[in-house]
Amino acid sequence: MLKREIRAKIGIFVIAAGILYSNIQFLALNYMIYTDKMRMYSDSPQRKELVGIKERYKLLKKSLPEHGRVGFITDDINRAYNSGADYFYAQYMLIPVLVLNSSKPDIFVSRFYNPVKPEFLKEKKLEIVKDFGGGVMLLRKRGS
Amino acid sequence: MLIYSFIISFMIGISLISIILKERTGILLKFTLGSGLGLAISSFLYFLWVLSGADFIYFQGFELILAFTLLFIVYKNNTFDFLKKTDKDENENYSFIFKFFQLNFLFSLFLALTFFFVIVQKYPDGLRDAFTIWNAHAKFLLFGQHWKDCLTNDIMWFHPDYPLLLPGIVARGWKYCSNTSEIVPITLSFFYLFGTIALVGSAIAALRGKFQALISSSIILGMFFLVGCGATQNADLPLGFYILSTIVLIKLYTEFNNKYLLIASGMAAGSAAWCKNEGLLFLYSLVAAGFILMVFSKKLWQNRDKICRFIAGLAPVLLIIMFYKLKLAPTNDIFLLQTPELLTRKLLDASRYIIALKYFVGSVLFMGGFASPFVLVLYNLLTGFKVNIKKDFTVCLTFLTLAIMLFGEFFIYIITPHNLEWHLETSINRLFIQILPVFIFCYFLITHSLEELLDDKQ
């Protein structure tokens, strides 16, 4: 059995080594993330990927009523709800208007990633009210 | 106005803590405990103001009067001990080892600060939970009359039932600034991240000495996932802060026998419950653990006045939470999407237990990104620890509370209506972030300090 003094010294060495290891790991992580060699949060868009989009939603908000409910439409569900989080950004930017993941409302906001085909709009029975660019549009149901 | 809004909150909390905690415990401990409580009080007041529908000038006036009244009481009682040193400070030991750990701590702090600003620069709105739950709710609270529109499960992914401590503070900051600048939630996340580390360090310094404080803070600073969680504006760290504050205040009560600390502890526990739904689970677990320990030690009746003091601090907050949960908030998605048949099937499915257990063990081993939890186990085995189950009420209470809490969380995962692996993957590590600060605090309470080891050698 080791003497208490020696055990204490080894203990302090172990904890110092643990902290040093964590610091080195942290230093490497800092460098990798700062230089974009690694992406820590893959399912959240970074500031540079949102350039323009937030401003477009801000402009769109001015065309909406003060409060109420609108629908959300996209041509890439996976991107809008997962990797790009655009649906969530749309809701965040348009508060206090509620952006529903539903086809019930008469007014819709969009985030299209590809040029919109007239057939797509015809199929969904929608018409464009205003195009804010970058796939952000205000649409309404035909005849509403 | 942003600085003003924070100063008012901090003044309320720090003055309150200075009135309650008269013992010499050091400036940093009072500052961190007080600031956190001050922010929580401001959040409650803001929520009550939103419910009242009154003009904002009345809210501002009330906060200002409250802050200066408390400050006046502090001045009259002469309980500001900003310049006083603690007994532990007077016994500073500047050995080589101490200086080495001091340097190590500064390096860890530098890395954490750098990481915080790198992440904030890349994700100024935080991660999805930040802008879809906390800051989204804050925006609704900001738009006065229509704020209740968000309390509907039609936007279920925005978790409309979640408590409003953080949204309240953010909305209040925005209201003071008259804009929705991202600086407000970023400043808050900075406070909760570095406040948590400062609270662990200052509480350990006051109770166990500076060396323990340096090691404990360095370990938390080395948890990159925890620092990232703070920088991305998740609510797990603020919840961790209030869980830690509750336990620190109970420990300070057992140390100084100042019963008013139990009132503050009740307030902190209530703040945890108003922060996240897991905070409510913490509150239930704390009450259950306290009850079990008191019944087993046959001291339930003896402790009735202490229980009453804790309840006195908790009650006002609990009333607000109950009103919000019972009258305003919709049903939580975990319970909304359930049927008795589904629940039974999930509870009887052994594979779900294995999957959940695998993730729980993985999270324990990950430990917020620290080198390895085995370092702590080894350190403890080598240097030794002291815990007296009969005497050290706080440590027993904490570990039992955490055990009940984890047990509850485990079963929430078992019955989750979402894909189990997805649910675990997206939340389990953050769940452990809520309890890591209080775990580290208790770990260093029972581990022998360098001062004790050096004394033994002498």
PDB file of C-alpha atoms in Angstrom, chain A residues 35 62-63 123 136:
ATOM      1  CA  THR A  35     -11.095  27.887 -39.356  1.00  0.00           C
ATOM      2  CA  LYS A  62     -44.630  44.019 -43.156  1.00  0.00           C
ATOM      3  CA  SER A  63     -47.058  42.471 -45.676  1.00  0.00           C
ATOM      4  CA  GLU A 123     -51.216  21.605 -58.020  1.00  0.00           C
ATOM      5  CA  VAL A 136     -39.081  33.646 -49.798  1.00  0.00           C
TER       6      VAL A 136
END
